[in-house]
Amino acid sequence: MKNHLLGMKDRSRQEIEMLLARAAYWANERGVQSDALQGKFVANVFLEPSTRTRFSFEVAQKRLGAHVLNFAAESSSTTKGETVYDTLKTLESMGVEAAVIRTSENGLLQTLADKVNMTLVNAGDGTNEHPTQCLLDLLTIKQHFGRIQGLKIAIIGDLRYSRVLGSHLHALPTLGAELMLAGPASLMRDTAELPPGTRVVEVDEAVRTADVVMMLRIQLERHAGTLDMSKEEYHQAYGLTVGRAAQMKPHAIIMHPAPFNRDVEIASELVESEKSKIFTQVANGVAVRMAVLENLLNGGEKQWASSFKTANF
Amino acid sequence: MKNHLLGMKDRSRQEIEMLLARAAYWANERGVQSDALQGKFVANVFLEPSTRTRFSFEVAQKRLGAHVLNFAAESSSTTKGETVYDTLKTLESMGVEAAVIRTSENGLLQTLADKVNMTLVNAGDGTNEHPTQCLLDLLTIKQHFGRIQGLKIAIIGDLRYSRVLGSHLHALPTLGAELMLAGPASLMRDTAELPPGTRVVEVDEAVRTADVVMMLRIQLERHAGTLDMSKEEYHQAYGLTVGRAAQMKPHAIIMHPAPFNRDVEIASELVESEKSKIFTQVANGVAVRMAVLENLLNGGEKQWASSFKTANF
Amino acid sequence: MKNHLLGMKDRSRQEIEMLLARAAYWANERGVQSDALQGKFVANVFLEPSTRTRFSFEVAQKRLGAHVLNFAAESSSTTKGETVYDTLKTLESMGVEAAVIRTSENGLLQTLADKVNMTLVNAGDGTNEHPTQCLLDLLTIKQHFGRIQGLKIAIIGDLRYSRVLGSHLHALPTLGAELMLAGPASLMRDTAELPPGTRVVEVDEAVRTADVVMMLRIQLERHAGTLDMSKEEYHQAYGLTVGRAAQMKPHAIIMHPAPFNRDVEIASELVESEKSKIFTQVANGVAVRMAVLENLLNGGEKQWASSFKTANF
C-alpha cells in the first residue's frame, strides 16, 4: 500500500504542521537543487488542462532531481475511469513511482488509489479537493502570522465548485481557524457540507473582519444560467474592490489561487498591492509540492516529514 | 553510415539473442539510472500520436541519461517525406544523435536512413514494422519459457494492419518459433506475405494449442466497410473470452500490445489474470528500448550488444 | 534590473563581437555538456508556434545544464499583454530565472521587460526583431569570411514582415557591412526604416554582386491580396534559382533562416549545395543561444561575454 495525498480530509493537525515545516524549509532554500528523487520518475497526468499547477509540480519535481513525464489527455476517452486506470498501470509498469493527477471526476482518485501500486497526488479532482493548493495557502498564512490557530479566514466567491475550498473545509477547522464564507447565494455550499462554526456572512463584513481575505476565481460564463451578471456587476457585488480592500484590518492579507480575473473577483491594482500575497502563494506552491513529493516518495507510511530538516516560522 | 533499427527484417538470430540478453539485464536492474547516453540528445519524432510508446522511449532515454526532445506533428504537412527529411537534418544539425520515429508512411524510414547522418529507430511505420514492440514481446516470452525455439505462437485479430505482426513475421521464424494466425478473413494477410510453415487456423484451435496467445488490438470503426460487427460480436467471434482462456494449455501465456480494448479483443477480467503478461510487456518495453538505444549509439556497427553486461534467462 | 536580449537595436559593435566570439567557442565544442546553468530554470514561452526555434533554445538550455519548462499558448487569450505579464510573474515566482518569448505582438517584450524581475530573451516578436537568428547569421558569416566589415550582404524576399531583417537593419551597419535588399515592391520596407547606405536593387544584381545571398522565407498565402503569384512564378521572379546561383561570386555563400520552402525562395537542389550554409546556420543557432543565455544569466550587466573563454575566427 503506497502513500498518497488524495485530500486534506483525514489529515491530522500534527501531520499538516510537520508538512508545513518542511515546506517552509524549501521556501527558504529558494532555488536550491536537491537529489532527493534522483533517478525516480514522476508523471503529471492532467486530464483537465492546467498550465500553472502543472508547471508548479514540474518545478518541484525537477528541483528534487526527478525525471518528469507530462501526460496531457487530448481526447475525452482518457477521462473515463477505466482508461485512466490502464494509463496508470502502464506508467507504473514503466517504472513511474508517482502520478500527479488532475481530473474533473469526483471520487476517481480514491478508486484508483485502492488499485494501483504507485503514489498518487491529487492536483485537483472535480469539485472535491485540491490539497496542495490548500497547503500552500496554509504555508502563506503561517509565514505571515506565525500561526493559523484563531485566525479569521474569509473565503469569497464561487464556493460551490471550488475544490480548494473543499480542502480548506477540512484543514482550517483542524488547525483551529475560524471560517467565514461569502458570495452569491446560488454558488453557496449546502449547509450540510460546512464544518460546525462556519459563518456565512455578507462580503463587506467578511472583508472588514477577516485576517485573511481569500478571493476565489469566478467563471461567469459557467454560471450563465444561475448568475446573470456582467463582470463589472460581479466585481461591485462580490469582488474585492479597492474600496472594500481599504476596509481591511491593518495586518490582514489578500490571497487568491491563481489564475485570477483582474477586475472581476479582484481589482487589478490590488494584485500586487502591499497586502497581497498572491505571488508569494505561487512561490510557496513549489515549496509545498516539494515537501509533499519528498515525503510521499522517501518517507514511511504516514511519516509526513518527521525525519526531514524543517524551518521554524 | 550510422546504425539504425528500421525493422527485424534483416536481423540475424545472433543479433536478436544478444540484444535480448542486454534487455534482460536492464529488466532486472529495474529503476537503475545509467549514464550511458549522458549529454547526448535523442528526439522522439512522432508523426502519429502515441502516448504509450513515446513514454516508453522517453523513460528508456532518461534512464540512460540522455537529453530528450519531443517532437509532435500538429499539421499533416509534416508527414510529407521531404519535410520530415528537413526536420531530421535540422535536428541533426542541432546535435541530436538519434531520432525515434513513428510515421503512417510505409517505406519512409528506409528512405530517410540513406540520407541522414543520425541514428534512426523505428517506433512503428505504417503497416510495415514495429521492431521494439516485437523485441519486447520476444523478451517476455523468453523470460517465461527460457527459450523461443520450438514454441507455438498464436497471433490473433487484426493481422492485415498490424505492424508488430510485420516484425514478428521476420523474427519468429528466425528464432525457430512456430507461428499460427487467426482472425477475420477480411483482415488476414496475403499468403505471399507469410513465412513458410505459418498456419492459418480457427481462433479456438489457436488458443487451445498455443504456448503464447497474442491478441492484437482491433479498431472496429476503421473496418466498418469490411467487418460489420459490434464489439460484443467481435469479442465472441475472435476475442479472448473467459471461456476460450480456460481452454489454454496450463503453462501458456496471454500477451497483448497495449493499448487494449477491454471486452473486445480480450475479456476485461483476463487483463491482469495469472496467465497475462500484458503489464510485464510494458515493463519490458523500457528495457528493450534501453538496450536498443545504448547499442545503436554506443556500440559499433552491427555490434548488437556484444560488449555489454547481459543477463541470462 | 535584469539583463535582457530584446533586440540588436542598441547593441554596440564590441558587445556583438564579444558574444560572437563566445558563440564560436560553443560551436567548436560541439556536443559538449556544460554546467553553467545547473539547477536554474528557463521557460520557453512560445505564444506563436515554432518547433525549430524552440528546439534550438531547448538544446542550448539543456547543454548548459538548465531545467527547461515549455509553455505553449493554446488559446488566444494568453496572447493578450496583461495575461502574458501574469504568466511571467507566475513563472518568476516559481523560481524561473529567464523566459525565452515568441510573440506576434510588436512592442510587448519591451513593456514586459520593464515590469518583471527575470531575464527575457526575444525569440521573435511580431515584425520587429529576432536577435538570436541575426546573431547566428553573423556567426555563420564570420566563420566563413573571418570578418563582417566590408562584406556585401544581400537579403532577398519578404522584407516587409521579416523580423530577422529587423535585427539585421541594426546589426549589419553597426558591424560595417554593406546591405542590399531585393524583392517584390509590395513587400519592401519603407525607405524611412532603412539605414543610410542601404541599396534596393534587382534580384539578379543582388545575387551577382553579394558576398552573402540571404533568402527569406515567403508565405505566398499570406500575401494573396498584394502578391498574386504562383510558387513557380515567385521562384522565377525572386527566388534563388539554379541559374541565378551560377552567377554568384566564387567565394559567396547562400543563407536562409529555416524553415525554407523548397523551389519557392530557393531551388531544392541548392539547399545542401556547396555554397549553402543553411544547416551550418542551424548548428550555429544552438551555439549562439548558449552564449546569449550564459551571458545574460551568469554575466554582469552588459558584460556580454567578456569573462568567458572564446574562440578566434
Short mmCIF file of C-alpha atoms in Angstrom, two decimals, chain B residues 138-286:
data_model
loop_
_atom_site.label_atom_id
_atom_site.label_comp_id
_atom_site.label_asym_id
_atom_site.label_seq_id
_atom_site.Cartn_x
_atom_site.Cartn_y
_atom_site.Cartn_z
CA LEU B 138 10.32 -11.78 -27.51
CA LEU B 139 11.90 -10.77 -24.21
CA THR B 140 8.66 -11.50 -22.37
CA ILE B 141 8.37 -14.92 -24.00
CA LYS B 142 11.97 -15.80 -23.31
CA GLN B 143 11.74 -14.68 -19.68
CA HIS B 144 8.80 -17.05 -19.18
CA PHE B 145 9.87 -20.09 -21.18
CA GLY B 146 13.66 -19.67 -21.18
CA ARG B 147 13.61 -20.10 -24.95
CA ILE B 148 11.68 -19.19 -28.10
CA GLN B 149 12.82 -22.08 -30.33
CA GLY B 150 10.03 -24.59 -30.85
CA LEU B 151 7.29 -22.59 -29.12
CA LYS B 152 3.85 -22.30 -30.71
CA ILE B 153 2.92 -18.62 -31.00
CA ALA B 154 -0.67 -17.71 -31.92
CA ILE B 155 -1.30 -14.16 -33.10
CA ILE B 156 -4.99 -13.31 -33.28
CA GLY B 157 -7.05 -10.40 -34.54
CA ASP B 158 -6.32 -7.56 -36.96
CA LEU B 159 -3.47 -9.18 -38.85
CA ARG B 160 -3.64 -7.09 -42.01
CA TYR B 161 -2.74 -3.74 -40.48
CA SER B 162 -0.63 -4.83 -37.52
CA ARG B 163 2.92 -3.54 -37.76
CA VAL B 164 4.11 -5.62 -34.85
CA LEU B 165 2.95 -8.64 -36.80
CA GLY B 166 5.07 -7.33 -39.67
CA SER B 167 8.09 -7.58 -37.38
CA HIS B 168 7.12 -10.95 -35.94
CA LEU B 169 6.77 -12.44 -39.42
CA HIS B 170 10.53 -11.91 -39.71
CA ALA B 171 11.71 -12.53 -36.17
CA LEU B 172 9.72 -15.56 -35.06
CA PRO B 173 10.86 -17.86 -37.90
CA THR B 174 14.43 -16.61 -37.42
CA LEU B 175 14.23 -17.71 -33.80
CA GLY B 176 12.63 -21.04 -34.62
CA ALA B 177 9.12 -20.46 -33.32
CA GLU B 178 6.01 -21.97 -34.95
CA LEU B 179 3.53 -19.32 -36.00
CA MET B 180 -0.26 -19.65 -36.05
CA LEU B 181 -2.56 -16.86 -37.21
CA ALA B 182 -6.28 -16.48 -36.58
CA GLY B 183 -8.82 -13.74 -37.15
CA PRO B 184 -11.43 -12.37 -39.55
CA ALA B 185 -10.82 -13.42 -43.15
CA SER B 186 -11.11 -9.82 -44.32
CA LEU B 187 -8.23 -8.85 -42.04
CA MET B 188 -5.91 -11.72 -42.94
CA ARG B 189 -2.53 -11.06 -44.56
CA ASP B 190 -1.96 -12.22 -48.10
CA THR B 191 -0.48 -15.69 -48.16
CA ALA B 192 2.51 -14.37 -50.07
CA GLU B 193 3.49 -12.29 -47.04
CA LEU B 194 3.54 -15.25 -44.67
CA PRO B 195 6.76 -17.15 -43.96
CA PRO B 196 6.83 -20.85 -44.85
CA GLY B 197 5.27 -23.02 -42.16
CA THR B 198 2.82 -20.38 -40.94
CA ARG B 199 -0.58 -21.93 -40.24
CA VAL B 200 -3.86 -20.05 -40.51
CA VAL B 201 -6.28 -21.67 -38.05
CA GLU B 202 -9.55 -21.11 -36.22
CA VAL B 203 -9.40 -18.93 -33.11
CA ASP B 204 -10.39 -21.82 -30.85
CA GLU B 205 -7.65 -24.07 -32.15
CA ALA B 206 -5.10 -21.27 -31.85
CA VAL B 207 -5.99 -20.59 -28.23
CA ARG B 208 -6.14 -24.28 -27.31
CA THR B 209 -2.80 -25.31 -28.79
CA ALA B 210 -0.52 -22.27 -28.44
CA ASP B 211 2.16 -21.61 -25.84
CA VAL B 212 1.70 -17.89 -26.42
CA VAL B 213 -1.71 -16.36 -27.18
CA MET B 214 -1.04 -12.90 -28.51
CA MET B 215 -4.17 -10.83 -29.08
CA LEU B 216 -3.93 -7.77 -31.35
CA ARG B 217 -5.79 -4.52 -30.98
CA ILE B 218 -8.80 -4.20 -33.26
CA GLN B 219 -10.20 -0.84 -34.30
CA LEU B 220 -13.69 -1.79 -35.41
CA GLU B 221 -14.51 1.75 -36.53
CA ARG B 222 -11.65 1.55 -39.03
CA HIS B 223 -13.03 -1.61 -40.63
CA ALA B 224 -16.68 -0.55 -40.83
CA GLY B 225 -16.85 -1.39 -44.53
CA THR B 226 -15.34 -4.86 -44.38
CA LEU B 227 -16.16 -6.08 -40.90
CA ASP B 228 -19.63 -5.15 -39.81
CA MET B 229 -19.67 -6.35 -36.22
CA SER B 230 -20.48 -4.92 -32.83
CA LYS B 231 -17.84 -5.06 -30.11
CA GLU B 232 -19.76 -7.86 -28.42
CA GLU B 233 -19.98 -9.85 -31.64
CA TYR B 234 -16.26 -9.43 -32.29
CA HIS B 235 -15.46 -10.49 -28.75
CA GLN B 236 -17.47 -13.69 -29.11
CA ALA B 237 -16.16 -14.49 -32.59
CA TYR B 238 -12.48 -13.57 -32.36
CA GLY B 239 -11.75 -12.25 -28.86
CA LEU B 240 -10.11 -13.99 -25.94
CA THR B 241 -13.20 -14.72 -23.88
CA VAL B 242 -13.05 -16.17 -20.40
CA GLY B 243 -14.34 -19.42 -21.87
CA ARG B 244 -11.61 -19.59 -24.50
CA ALA B 245 -8.90 -18.70 -21.99
CA ALA B 246 -9.99 -21.67 -19.88
CA GLN B 247 -9.00 -23.92 -22.81
CA MET B 248 -5.42 -22.65 -22.87
CA LYS B 249 -2.58 -25.01 -22.04
CA PRO B 250 -1.53 -24.86 -18.36
CA HIS B 251 1.77 -23.10 -18.94
CA ALA B 252 0.58 -20.90 -21.81
CA ILE B 253 0.58 -17.11 -21.50
CA ILE B 254 -1.59 -14.25 -22.73
CA MET B 255 0.00 -11.24 -24.42
CA HIS B 256 -1.28 -8.02 -25.95
CA PRO B 257 0.50 -4.93 -27.26
CA ALA B 258 -1.27 -2.21 -25.29
CA PRO B 259 -3.46 -0.24 -25.51
CA PHE B 260 -6.14 -2.90 -25.37
CA ASN B 261 -9.89 -2.67 -25.85
CA ARG B 262 -11.35 -4.37 -22.80
CA ASP B 263 -14.09 -6.86 -23.69
CA VAL B 264 -13.38 -6.55 -27.40
CA GLU B 265 -10.20 -8.46 -28.22
CA ILE B 266 -9.75 -9.54 -24.60
CA ALA B 267 -12.15 -10.05 -21.70
CA SER B 268 -11.55 -7.34 -19.13
CA GLU B 269 -11.03 -9.79 -16.27
CA LEU B 270 -8.23 -11.56 -18.16
CA VAL B 271 -6.07 -8.42 -18.47
CA GLU B 272 -4.49 -8.91 -15.07
CA SER B 273 -5.15 -12.62 -14.72
CA GLU B 274 -2.40 -15.05 -13.73
CA LYS B 275 -1.66 -16.05 -17.31
CA SER B 276 -1.48 -12.48 -18.55
CA LYS B 277 1.90 -10.89 -19.27
CA ILE B 278 0.43 -7.63 -20.55
CA PHE B 279 1.95 -5.29 -17.98
CA THR B 280 5.18 -7.29 -17.96
CA GLN B 281 5.34 -6.46 -21.66
CA VAL B 282 5.04 -2.77 -20.80
CA ALA B 283 7.88 -3.03 -18.30
CA ASN B 284 10.00 -4.93 -20.82
CA GLY B 285 9.37 -2.21 -23.37
CA VAL B 286 11.56 0.16 -21.38
#
